[in-house]
Short mmCIF file of C-alpha atoms and ligand atoms in Angstrom, two decimals:
data_model
loop_
_atom_site.label_atom_id
_atom_site.label_comp_id
_atom_site.label_asym_id
_atom_site.label_seq_id
_atom_site.Cartn_x
_atom_site.Cartn_y
_atom_site.Cartn_z
CA MET N 283 -5.59 9.42 7.10
CA ALA N 284 -1.97 9.93 8.26
CA ILE N 285 -0.41 12.39 5.88
CA THR N 286 3.20 13.43 5.50
CA THR N 287 3.81 16.83 4.05
CA GLU N 288 6.08 16.43 1.10
CA GLY N 289 5.70 18.24 -2.16
CA PRO N 290 5.61 21.69 -3.58
CA ARG N 291 3.61 23.42 -0.81
CA ALA N 292 2.35 21.87 2.37
CA ASP N 293 -0.82 24.02 2.32
CA ALA N 294 -1.69 23.45 -1.38
CA PRO N 295 -4.83 21.33 -1.96
CA LEU N 296 -3.95 17.68 -2.49
CA ARG N 297 -4.38 16.13 -5.89
CA ARG N 298 -5.60 12.56 -6.28
CA ILE N 299 -3.93 9.89 -8.37
CA ARG N 300 -6.81 9.91 -10.81
CA ASP N 301 -6.18 13.64 -11.45
CA LEU N 302 -2.65 12.86 -12.70
CA PRO N 303 -1.89 12.77 -16.41
CA GLY N 304 -0.84 9.50 -17.99
CA PRO N 305 -1.09 7.35 -21.11
CA ARG N 306 -4.56 6.14 -22.11
CA GLY N 307 -5.04 2.42 -21.57
CA LEU N 308 -7.57 -0.31 -22.26
CA PRO N 309 -10.40 -1.09 -19.82
CA LEU N 310 -8.99 -4.34 -18.35
CA ALA N 311 -5.34 -4.49 -19.38
CA GLY N 312 -4.67 -0.81 -18.71
CA ASN N 313 -1.33 0.05 -20.38
CA ALA N 314 0.02 -3.51 -20.23
CA LEU N 315 -0.07 -3.97 -23.99
CA GLN N 316 1.95 -0.79 -24.57
CA ILE N 317 4.81 -2.18 -22.51
CA GLU N 318 7.52 -4.52 -23.70
CA ARG N 319 9.00 -5.91 -20.48
CA GLU N 320 12.61 -5.65 -21.61
CA ARG N 321 12.13 -2.01 -22.62
CA LEU N 322 9.90 -0.96 -19.73
CA HIS N 323 12.44 1.60 -18.51
CA GLN N 324 12.56 3.33 -21.88
CA GLN N 325 8.77 3.39 -22.10
CA VAL N 326 8.29 4.93 -18.65
CA GLU N 327 11.09 7.45 -19.37
CA GLN N 328 9.34 8.37 -22.62
CA TRP N 329 6.05 8.87 -20.73
CA ALA N 330 7.91 11.06 -18.21
CA ARG N 331 8.95 13.30 -21.11
CA GLU N 332 5.31 13.45 -22.26
CA TYR N 333 3.43 13.65 -18.95
CA GLY N 334 5.93 15.26 -16.59
CA GLN N 335 7.65 14.53 -13.31
CA ILE N 336 4.67 12.78 -11.74
CA TYR N 337 2.16 10.73 -13.73
CA ARG N 338 0.28 7.44 -13.57
CA PHE N 339 -0.12 4.28 -15.63
CA ARG N 340 -1.81 0.96 -15.02
CA ILE N 341 -0.95 -2.71 -15.54
CA ALA N 342 -4.26 -4.59 -15.19
CA SER N 343 -5.61 -3.58 -11.76
CA ARG N 344 -2.30 -2.12 -10.49
CA GLU N 345 -2.06 1.64 -10.78
CA PHE N 346 1.51 2.98 -10.61
CA VAL N 347 2.51 6.51 -9.66
CA VAL N 348 5.71 7.40 -11.49
CA ILE N 349 8.10 10.07 -10.23
CA SER N 350 11.34 11.35 -11.72
CA ASP N 351 12.29 14.58 -9.96
CA PRO N 352 15.51 13.67 -8.04
CA GLY N 353 14.36 15.52 -4.90
CA THR N 354 11.02 13.69 -4.83
CA VAL N 355 12.70 10.35 -5.58
CA ALA N 356 15.21 10.90 -2.78
CA SER N 357 12.47 11.81 -0.30
CA VAL N 358 10.56 8.59 -1.09
CA LEU N 359 13.70 6.46 -0.83
CA ARG N 360 14.68 8.10 2.45
CA ASP N 361 11.23 7.51 3.93
CA ARG N 362 11.95 3.82 4.47
CA PRO N 363 11.25 1.46 6.11
CA ASP N 364 8.29 3.21 7.78
CA GLY N 365 6.81 5.20 4.88
CA PHE N 366 7.78 3.06 1.90
CA GLN N 367 8.99 -0.49 1.35
CA ARG N 368 9.79 -2.87 -1.50
CA GLY N 369 6.59 -4.05 -3.21
CA ALA N 370 4.59 -7.03 -1.98
CA ARG N 371 4.77 -8.46 -5.47
CA LEU N 372 8.60 -8.47 -5.47
CA ASN N 373 8.57 -10.02 -2.03
CA ALA N 374 6.19 -12.80 -3.11
CA ALA N 375 8.07 -13.45 -6.37
CA ALA N 376 11.42 -13.69 -4.57
CA ARG N 377 9.89 -16.01 -1.94
CA SER N 378 8.44 -18.24 -4.66
CA LEU N 379 11.88 -18.49 -6.28
CA GLY N 380 13.58 -19.13 -2.92
CA PHE N 381 15.75 -16.03 -2.88
CA ASN N 382 14.07 -13.85 -0.39
CA GLY N 383 16.86 -11.86 1.23
CA LEU N 384 17.91 -8.35 2.20
CA PHE N 385 16.91 -6.84 -1.15
CA THR N 386 13.32 -8.07 -1.01
CA VAL N 387 12.36 -8.28 2.68
CA ASN N 388 10.66 -5.48 4.60
CA GLY N 389 9.99 -4.22 8.12
CA ASP N 390 11.56 -6.02 11.08
CA GLU N 391 12.98 -8.77 8.90
CA TRP N 392 14.92 -6.13 6.94
CA ARG N 393 16.08 -4.43 10.18
CA ARG N 394 17.54 -7.75 11.39
CA HIS N 395 19.32 -8.67 8.15
CA ARG N 396 20.74 -5.29 7.16
CA PRO N 397 23.47 -4.93 9.85
CA MET N 398 24.89 -8.38 9.03
CA VAL N 399 25.14 -7.51 5.33
CA LEU N 400 26.59 -4.07 6.06
CA ARG N 401 29.30 -5.50 8.28
CA SER N 402 30.37 -8.07 5.72
CA LEU N 403 30.68 -5.47 2.95
CA ASP N 404 32.25 -2.60 4.88
CA PRO N 405 35.60 -1.09 3.78
CA ALA N 406 37.51 -2.97 6.52
CA HIS N 407 36.30 -6.31 5.15
CA ILE N 408 37.09 -5.28 1.59
CA LYS N 409 40.61 -4.34 2.67
CA ALA N 410 41.12 -7.73 4.36
CA PHE N 411 39.76 -9.40 1.23
CA TYR N 412 42.02 -7.41 -1.08
CA PRO N 413 44.63 -10.14 -1.75
CA THR N 414 41.82 -12.40 -3.04
CA LEU N 415 40.49 -9.58 -5.20
CA VAL N 416 43.97 -9.32 -6.76
CA LYS N 417 44.11 -13.12 -7.26
CA VAL N 418 40.75 -13.20 -9.05
CA THR N 419 41.83 -10.23 -11.19
CA GLN N 420 45.10 -12.01 -12.15
CA ARG N 421 43.10 -15.01 -13.35
CA PHE N 422 40.86 -12.74 -15.28
CA GLU N 423 43.86 -11.07 -16.91
CA ARG N 424 45.14 -14.50 -18.00
CA ARG N 425 41.78 -15.29 -19.56
CA TRP N 426 41.74 -12.03 -21.52
CA ARG N 427 45.40 -12.39 -22.51
CA GLN N 428 44.62 -15.79 -24.05
CA ALA N 429 41.70 -14.26 -25.97
CA ALA N 430 43.90 -11.38 -27.17
CA GLU N 431 46.64 -13.76 -28.32
CA ALA N 432 44.13 -16.00 -30.10
CA GLY N 433 42.54 -12.93 -31.70
CA SER N 434 39.13 -14.12 -30.52
CA ALA N 435 36.15 -11.98 -29.54
CA ILE N 436 35.23 -11.94 -25.86
CA ASP N 437 31.59 -12.25 -24.81
CA LEU N 438 31.95 -9.22 -22.59
CA GLN N 439 29.05 -9.58 -20.16
CA ALA N 440 29.43 -13.32 -19.70
CA ASP N 441 33.12 -12.90 -18.88
CA LEU N 442 32.52 -10.00 -16.51
CA MET N 443 29.86 -12.01 -14.71
CA ARG N 444 32.35 -14.79 -14.08
CA TYR N 445 34.59 -12.20 -12.48
CA THR N 446 31.90 -10.62 -10.31
CA VAL N 447 30.52 -14.01 -9.18
CA ASP N 448 33.99 -15.13 -8.12
CA VAL N 449 34.55 -11.89 -6.21
CA THR N 450 31.15 -11.93 -4.48
CA ALA N 451 31.41 -15.62 -3.56
CA GLY N 452 34.95 -15.09 -2.27
CA LEU N 453 33.97 -12.14 -0.10
CA ALA N 454 30.55 -13.24 1.12
CA PHE N 455 31.08 -17.01 1.39
CA GLY N 456 34.83 -17.33 1.79
CA THR N 457 34.70 -19.81 -1.12
CA ASP N 458 36.82 -19.72 -4.26
CA ILE N 459 34.42 -20.97 -6.93
CA ASN N 460 36.68 -19.97 -9.83
CA THR N 461 34.12 -19.58 -12.61
CA VAL N 462 36.75 -17.54 -14.49
CA GLU N 463 38.71 -20.70 -15.26
CA SER N 464 35.94 -23.29 -15.38
CA ASP N 465 33.22 -23.67 -17.96
CA GLU N 466 31.38 -26.26 -15.92
CA GLU N 467 30.70 -24.20 -12.83
CA VAL N 468 27.08 -24.69 -11.81
CA ILE N 469 26.43 -21.21 -10.42
CA GLN N 470 27.74 -19.59 -13.55
CA ARG N 471 25.56 -21.71 -15.81
CA HIS N 472 22.29 -21.06 -14.02
CA LEU N 473 22.44 -17.74 -12.23
CA ASP N 474 21.72 -15.64 -15.28
CA LYS N 475 18.24 -17.15 -15.69
CA LEU N 476 17.06 -16.13 -12.25
CA LEU N 477 16.89 -12.33 -12.42
CA PRO N 478 14.89 -12.32 -15.69
CA ALA N 479 12.51 -14.84 -14.07
CA LEU N 480 12.12 -12.53 -11.08
CA ALA N 481 11.45 -9.50 -13.30
CA LYS N 482 8.85 -11.48 -15.24
CA ARG N 483 6.99 -12.50 -12.10
CA VAL N 484 7.03 -8.99 -10.67
CA LEU N 485 5.71 -7.29 -13.80
CA SER N 486 3.34 -9.93 -15.14
CA PRO N 487 -0.24 -8.63 -15.43
CA LEU N 488 -1.43 -12.17 -14.59
CA PRO N 489 -1.79 -13.63 -11.11
CA ARG N 490 0.92 -16.11 -10.17
CA TRP N 491 -1.34 -19.19 -10.50
CA LEU N 492 -2.05 -18.30 -14.13
CA THR N 493 1.58 -17.99 -15.21
CA ARG N 494 3.23 -20.93 -16.92
CA ARG N 495 6.10 -22.77 -15.21
CA ASP N 496 9.41 -22.54 -17.00
CA PRO N 497 11.32 -25.85 -16.74
CA ALA N 498 14.70 -24.19 -17.48
CA VAL N 499 14.19 -21.73 -14.61
CA GLU N 500 13.03 -24.49 -12.25
CA ALA N 501 16.08 -26.64 -13.12
CA GLY N 502 18.43 -23.65 -12.75
CA LEU N 503 16.91 -22.80 -9.39
CA ALA N 504 17.29 -26.33 -8.09
CA ALA N 505 20.93 -26.46 -9.18
CA VAL N 506 21.80 -23.08 -7.68
CA HIS N 507 20.04 -23.92 -4.41
CA GLU N 508 21.97 -27.16 -4.20
CA ALA N 509 25.25 -25.28 -4.68
CA VAL N 510 24.28 -22.68 -2.06
CA ASP N 511 23.32 -25.44 0.40
CA GLY N 512 26.84 -26.78 -0.14
CA PHE N 513 28.36 -23.39 0.84
CA ILE N 514 26.17 -23.31 3.95
CA ALA N 515 27.18 -26.84 4.97
CA ALA N 516 30.85 -25.94 4.51
CA ALA N 517 30.43 -22.80 6.64
CA ARG N 518 28.65 -24.80 9.36
CA GLN N 519 31.55 -27.26 9.34
CA ARG N 520 34.08 -24.42 9.72
CA LEU N 521 32.14 -23.07 12.69
CA ALA N 522 32.12 -26.54 14.27
CA ASP N 523 35.88 -26.91 13.71
CA GLU N 524 36.68 -23.42 14.99
CA PRO N 525 34.03 -22.38 17.54
CA ARG N 526 35.60 -18.92 18.07
CA LEU N 527 34.34 -18.04 14.57
CA ARG N 528 30.82 -17.94 16.05
CA GLU N 529 31.80 -14.73 17.85
CA HIS N 530 34.16 -13.48 15.14
CA PRO N 531 32.77 -14.61 11.78
CA ARG N 532 35.09 -13.85 8.86
CA ASN N 533 32.40 -13.37 6.27
CA PHE N 534 28.69 -13.05 5.64
CA ILE N 535 27.87 -16.72 5.44
CA GLU N 536 29.62 -17.48 8.74
CA ALA N 537 27.77 -14.57 10.38
CA MET N 538 24.42 -15.80 9.09
CA VAL N 539 24.96 -19.46 9.97
CA ALA N 540 26.21 -18.53 13.47
CA GLU N 541 23.09 -16.40 13.97
CA ARG N 542 20.80 -19.12 12.56
CA ASP N 543 22.27 -21.77 14.90
CA ARG N 544 22.14 -19.58 18.01
CA PRO N 545 19.53 -20.95 20.46
CA GLY N 546 16.36 -18.86 20.18
CA SER N 547 17.33 -17.39 16.79
CA ASP N 548 14.42 -16.37 14.60
CA LEU N 549 16.38 -16.89 11.35
CA SER N 550 15.37 -19.91 9.28
CA ASP N 551 17.39 -22.03 6.85
CA ALA N 552 15.42 -20.34 4.06
CA ASP N 553 16.57 -16.91 5.36
CA VAL N 554 20.19 -18.02 5.15
CA SER N 555 20.01 -19.45 1.65
CA GLY N 556 17.76 -16.60 0.44
CA ASN N 557 20.38 -14.09 1.56
CA MET N 558 23.21 -16.07 -0.04
CA LEU N 559 21.40 -15.97 -3.36
CA THR N 560 20.56 -12.31 -2.88
CA MET N 561 24.23 -11.46 -2.46
CA LEU N 562 25.19 -13.44 -5.55
CA LEU N 563 22.44 -11.93 -7.65
CA ALA N 564 22.76 -8.36 -6.35
CA GLY N 565 26.54 -8.41 -6.74
CA GLU N 566 26.80 -10.14 -10.08
CA ASP N 567 24.64 -8.50 -12.74
CA THR N 568 24.85 -4.95 -11.45
CA THR N 569 28.64 -4.70 -11.35
CA ALA N 570 29.24 -6.77 -14.49
CA ASN N 571 26.75 -4.75 -16.54
CA THR N 572 28.08 -1.44 -15.27
CA LEU N 573 31.59 -2.53 -16.26
CA ALA N 574 30.34 -3.62 -19.68
CA TRP N 575 28.76 -0.19 -20.23
CA MET N 576 31.94 1.49 -18.99
CA ILE N 577 34.21 -0.44 -21.38
CA TRP N 578 31.84 0.32 -24.26
CA LEU N 579 31.81 4.05 -23.37
CA LEU N 580 35.60 4.15 -23.03
CA HIS N 581 35.92 2.59 -26.46
CA ARG N 582 33.62 5.28 -27.88
CA HIS N 583 35.58 8.06 -26.13
CA PRO N 584 39.27 7.46 -26.86
CA ALA N 585 40.44 10.69 -25.21
CA ALA N 586 38.86 9.65 -21.91
CA ALA N 587 40.27 6.12 -22.32
CA GLN N 588 43.72 7.59 -22.93
CA ARG N 589 43.52 9.83 -19.85
CA ALA N 590 42.36 6.87 -17.74
CA ALA N 591 45.18 4.66 -19.09
CA GLU N 592 47.76 7.36 -18.33
CA GLU N 593 46.44 7.69 -14.79
CA VAL N 594 46.65 3.91 -14.28
CA ARG N 595 50.26 3.78 -15.52
CA ARG N 596 51.28 6.80 -13.44
CA VAL N 597 49.69 5.50 -10.23
CA LEU N 598 50.82 1.87 -10.64
CA GLY N 599 54.36 2.59 -11.80
CA THR N 600 55.97 -0.79 -12.29
CA GLY N 601 53.30 -2.67 -10.27
CA ALA N 602 51.11 -5.17 -12.10
CA HIS N 603 47.94 -4.43 -10.11
CA PRO N 604 47.04 -1.50 -7.88
CA THR N 605 47.66 -1.89 -4.18
CA HIS N 606 44.72 -1.13 -1.91
CA GLU N 607 46.10 2.41 -1.37
CA GLN N 608 46.68 2.97 -5.08
CA LEU N 609 43.10 1.97 -5.85
CA SER N 610 41.87 5.09 -4.05
CA GLN N 611 44.22 7.24 -6.16
CA LEU N 612 42.55 6.28 -9.44
CA ASP N 613 40.35 9.39 -9.42
CA PHE N 614 39.77 9.66 -13.14
CA VAL N 615 39.00 5.94 -13.47
CA GLU N 616 36.47 6.31 -10.65
CA ALA N 617 35.03 9.37 -12.41
CA CYS N 618 34.56 7.18 -15.52
CA ALA N 619 32.56 4.74 -13.38
CA HIS N 620 30.33 7.52 -12.01
CA GLU N 621 29.80 8.97 -15.46
CA THR N 622 28.91 5.52 -16.80
CA MET N 623 26.34 5.02 -14.03
CA ARG N 624 24.85 8.47 -14.72
CA LEU N 625 24.22 7.67 -18.37
CA LYS N 626 23.62 3.93 -18.04
CA PRO N 627 22.25 3.21 -14.57
CA VAL N 628 21.80 -0.55 -14.37
CA ALA N 629 18.93 -0.01 -11.93
CA PRO N 630 17.00 2.64 -13.88
CA LEU N 631 13.80 2.20 -11.88
CA LEU N 632 13.06 1.32 -8.27
CA ILE N 633 9.51 0.36 -7.33
CA GLN N 634 8.49 1.19 -3.77
CA GLU N 635 5.14 0.63 -2.11
CA ALA N 636 3.52 3.10 0.30
CA VAL N 637 3.30 1.51 3.75
CA ARG N 638 0.68 4.05 4.92
CA ASP N 639 -1.43 6.77 3.34
CA THR N 640 0.98 9.51 2.41
CA VAL N 641 1.63 12.45 0.10
CA VAL N 642 4.10 12.50 -2.77
CA ASP N 643 4.73 15.79 -4.56
CA GLY N 644 1.33 17.13 -3.53
CA VAL N 645 -0.56 13.97 -4.54
CA ALA N 646 -2.42 11.83 -1.99
CA VAL N 647 -1.03 8.31 -2.26
CA PRO N 648 -2.98 5.60 -0.41
CA ALA N 649 -1.20 2.75 1.42
CA GLY N 650 -0.27 -0.10 -0.91
CA THR N 651 0.19 2.12 -4.00
CA PRO N 652 3.29 1.21 -6.04
CA VAL N 653 5.45 4.27 -6.63
CA MET N 654 7.95 3.85 -9.44
CA CYS N 655 11.09 5.99 -9.01
CA LEU N 656 12.86 6.77 -12.30
CA MET N 657 16.56 7.20 -11.64
CA ARG N 658 17.81 8.44 -15.02
CA PRO N 659 15.73 11.47 -16.08
CA GLY N 660 17.21 13.78 -13.40
CA ALA N 661 20.73 12.50 -14.09
CA VAL N 662 20.53 13.37 -17.79
CA SER N 663 18.66 16.64 -17.41
CA ALA N 664 20.12 19.99 -18.48
CA ALA N 665 18.69 21.38 -15.24
CA HIS N 666 21.41 19.52 -13.35
CA PHE N 667 24.30 18.86 -15.76
CA ASP N 668 25.91 20.82 -18.61
CA ASP N 669 25.74 18.99 -21.92
CA PRO N 670 23.92 16.17 -20.07
CA GLN N 671 24.04 13.47 -22.75
CA ALA N 672 27.82 13.73 -23.20
CA PHE N 673 30.25 11.27 -21.57
CA ARG N 674 32.49 13.67 -19.64
CA PRO N 675 34.05 11.91 -16.65
CA GLU N 676 35.92 15.07 -15.62
CA ARG N 677 32.63 16.54 -14.37
CA TRP N 678 33.01 14.23 -11.36
CA LEU N 679 36.40 15.57 -10.33
CA ALA N 680 36.03 18.02 -7.47
CA GLY N 681 37.31 21.45 -8.38
CA ASP N 682 37.54 20.62 -12.07
CA GLY N 683 35.26 23.55 -12.81
CA GLN N 684 33.54 21.75 -15.65
CA GLY N 685 30.26 20.91 -13.99
CA PRO N 686 28.50 20.67 -10.65
CA ALA N 687 30.81 19.75 -7.79
CA ALA N 688 30.95 15.99 -7.41
CA GLY N 689 28.98 16.18 -4.13
CA SER N 690 25.88 17.81 -5.60
CA ALA N 691 26.07 15.65 -8.73
CA LYS N 692 25.90 12.57 -6.50
CA ARG N 693 22.69 13.84 -4.96
CA VAL N 694 21.06 13.96 -8.41
CA ALA N 695 22.44 10.77 -9.98
CA MET N 696 21.71 8.01 -7.47
CA PRO N 697 22.84 4.78 -9.15
CA PHE N 698 23.10 3.02 -5.79
CA GLY N 699 19.74 4.31 -4.52
CA ALA N 700 19.39 6.54 -1.46
CA GLY N 701 18.44 6.54 2.19
CA PRO N 702 18.45 3.61 4.63
CA ARG N 703 18.24 0.95 1.90
CA THR N 704 21.01 2.37 -0.23
CA CYS N 705 23.22 -0.33 -1.81
CA PRO N 706 25.51 -1.88 0.81
CA GLY N 707 27.74 -3.27 -1.99
CA ARG N 708 28.73 0.08 -3.50
CA TYR N 709 32.21 0.17 -2.03
CA LEU N 710 32.91 -3.37 -3.27
CA ALA N 711 31.40 -2.56 -6.67
CA LEU N 712 33.58 0.52 -7.14
CA SER N 713 36.65 -1.45 -6.05
CA GLU N 714 35.89 -4.16 -8.62
CA MET N 715 35.27 -1.61 -11.36
CA LYS N 716 38.55 0.21 -10.72
CA MET N 717 40.42 -3.08 -10.46
CA VAL N 718 39.14 -4.41 -13.80
CA ALA N 719 39.58 -1.04 -15.53
CA ALA N 720 43.17 -0.81 -14.26
CA MET N 721 43.91 -4.37 -15.42
CA LEU N 722 42.41 -3.66 -18.83
CA LEU N 723 44.00 -0.26 -19.44
CA ARG N 724 47.41 -1.29 -18.18
CA ASN N 725 47.74 -4.46 -20.23
CA PHE N 726 45.59 -4.05 -23.32
CA ASP N 727 44.36 -1.68 -25.97
CA ILE N 728 40.67 -1.94 -26.71
CA ALA N 729 40.63 -2.87 -30.40
CA ASP N 730 36.85 -3.04 -30.71
CA VAL N 731 33.62 -3.26 -28.76
CA SER N 732 30.62 -4.04 -30.92
CA SER N 733 27.13 -5.42 -30.56
CA GLU N 734 26.47 -8.91 -31.87
CA GLY N 735 24.58 -8.04 -35.00
CA GLY N 736 26.46 -4.76 -35.56
CA GLY N 737 24.64 -1.42 -35.28
CA ASP N 738 23.64 0.48 -32.17
CA VAL N 739 23.91 -1.13 -28.77
CA GLN N 740 20.46 -1.75 -27.31
CA GLU N 741 19.47 -1.55 -23.65
CA ARG N 742 17.68 -4.57 -22.19
CA LEU N 743 15.93 -4.57 -18.82
CA ALA N 744 15.84 -7.94 -17.11
CA PHE N 745 15.75 -6.68 -13.53
CA THR N 746 19.02 -4.89 -14.27
CA MET N 747 19.58 -2.90 -17.45
CA SER N 748 22.31 -4.37 -19.65
CA PRO N 749 23.78 -3.71 -23.09
CA VAL N 750 22.74 -6.40 -25.56
CA GLY N 751 25.42 -8.78 -26.83
CA LEU N 752 28.69 -6.84 -26.56
CA ARG N 753 31.80 -8.45 -28.08
CA LEU N 754 35.20 -7.16 -27.02
CA ARG N 755 38.46 -7.50 -28.96
CA LEU N 756 41.73 -6.76 -27.22
CA ARG N 757 45.32 -6.20 -28.29
CA ALA N 758 47.93 -6.99 -25.67
CA ARG N 759 50.24 -4.02 -25.02
CA THR N 760 53.89 -4.80 -25.30
C1 HEM J 217 27.61 -1.20 -9.91
C2 HEM J 217 27.16 -2.08 -9.06
C3 HEM J 217 25.90 -1.95 -8.26
C4 HEM J 217 24.83 -1.12 -8.45
C5 HEM J 217 24.64 -0.06 -9.53
C6 HEM J 217 23.88 -1.40 -7.39
C7 HEM J 217 22.67 -0.76 -7.23
C8 HEM J 217 21.79 -1.00 -6.20
C9 HEM J 217 20.53 -0.30 -6.01
C10 HEM J 217 20.00 0.82 -6.90
C11 HEM J 217 19.95 -0.82 -4.91
C12 HEM J 217 18.61 -0.37 -4.31
C13 HEM J 217 18.88 0.78 -3.37
C14 HEM J 217 17.65 1.45 -2.82
O1 HEM J 217 16.58 0.83 -2.79
O2 HEM J 217 17.78 2.63 -2.43
C15 HEM J 217 20.81 -1.85 -4.39
C16 HEM J 217 20.54 -2.60 -3.26
C17 HEM J 217 21.31 -3.66 -2.84
N1 HEM J 217 22.55 -4.03 -3.35
FE1 HEM J 217 23.52 -3.16 -4.88
N2 HEM J 217 24.39 -2.40 -6.60
C18 HEM J 217 25.61 -2.76 -7.09
C19 HEM J 217 26.46 -3.73 -6.56
C20 HEM J 217 26.20 -4.51 -5.47
C21 HEM J 217 27.10 -5.48 -4.90
C22 HEM J 217 28.51 -5.76 -5.42
C23 HEM J 217 26.45 -6.09 -3.86
C24 HEM J 217 26.92 -7.18 -2.92
C25 HEM J 217 27.81 -8.05 -3.15
C26 HEM J 217 25.14 -5.47 -3.75
C27 HEM J 217 24.18 -5.80 -2.82
C28 HEM J 217 22.99 -5.13 -2.65
C29 HEM J 217 22.00 -5.50 -1.64
C30 HEM J 217 22.10 -6.67 -0.66
C31 HEM J 217 20.95 -4.56 -1.76
C32 HEM J 217 19.68 -4.48 -0.92
C33 HEM J 217 19.83 -3.44 0.20
C34 HEM J 217 18.59 -3.24 1.04
O3 HEM J 217 17.48 -3.38 0.52
O4 HEM J 217 18.75 -2.91 2.23
N3 HEM J 217 25.03 -4.51 -4.74
N4 HEM J 217 21.94 -1.94 -5.19
#
């Protein structure tokens, strides 16, 4: 057995998974009946409080090892692609839904796709894309101004998803799909069904052939694939019209199509469309839900909202939207985003699978074992942060003296993951968050953010973790 030496002491005797504590389950189902899919993250976090930083639970025949110590989590995430990879179940579910792309592939396939994605999302590309980011934000401002003038409540997540889809499609596909101003846009109408369908397939205790087909998901998938095929055809046409783009693609889709059409390429059409969908899905929910949590938290913390608004007005002066340079001066707004992701990480758990027999925190973990990394417990632990449950953005400002220096805090809260598979969209995501926050705080006062039925805002996990049913009311500033 090939063993890596990670854990408390390299010479300590190894424990086995069956020696780990964990919740009692039923003979066949294991702990499946104790888990509500949409609250899985809260259940596994609760078990972490009861059973400690490494424990086990079982869904039918699949035994999970769950870890929550930030150091152990980081060492698992860094040990990729050779030691750990995304689970076979996720891979199969994504393939069955036709959106197998960078997020779900492993091994050599992942090594081939990753550089193309990285290049298309790097800061230089974001800078070149900046005028479009401003244009999409201006449209979004108009939409919210109309709602403010009409005194109507905004469906916060749905609106933010329009924004993030338009931005991702603009950057990755070079296509302006303008869901912000159109209620009939096909992507917008169907995309939101796909991630819940993926989560359901990954976590179902039943084998795939026993799960019922969902006609709404199938129809949504077909429609989205048709739209994506349209983007690919348009990109192929652009490459035919301007052959120099094959060597100098302007965006992700052109890079992928050029690579696919190169003689001898091992990319397939399915790889191209799977990656298109991956970009849309990975860029949409995550950023929109983080923004929704941020706006809700700012509403609940008026002093922080006030400080952020003052910073926006000071940095922008008379400008309507931040320039690319000004965006990097919005330190407190960025701190609000980091603090939001610490308390409300939209990816609260990452499931990795051991590629080979290995050791995690002194426990022998055989190849194929799913290891669930919990991202929130360390980030809200008093061991790492003062007053850990409080929303205090200033703790992220270097030299503020109110908490750990921003650098060490980032090693504990890892909302974008860690290691070689860390999120390639983080720079874009932070740019979008600062852009929307600046637009909001400069032009509006947040009159109210409430959940649909009133009462506390619930967390719902459907691949990403979102607030349930937030309604926003704005007052335009004069
Ligand atoms: C606030 C917004 C976002 C959050 C919190 C977030 C979070 C994450 C996390 C936790 C991972 C897994 C990292 C790991 O396994 O270590 C990930 C991967 C990924 N993200 Fe993001 N993400 C965000 C926005 C975006 C955007 C805007 C895009 C692109 C448009 C994007 C594209 C991807 C892709 C393609 C992967 C897979 C990377 C790989 O497996 O190599 N994400 N993201």
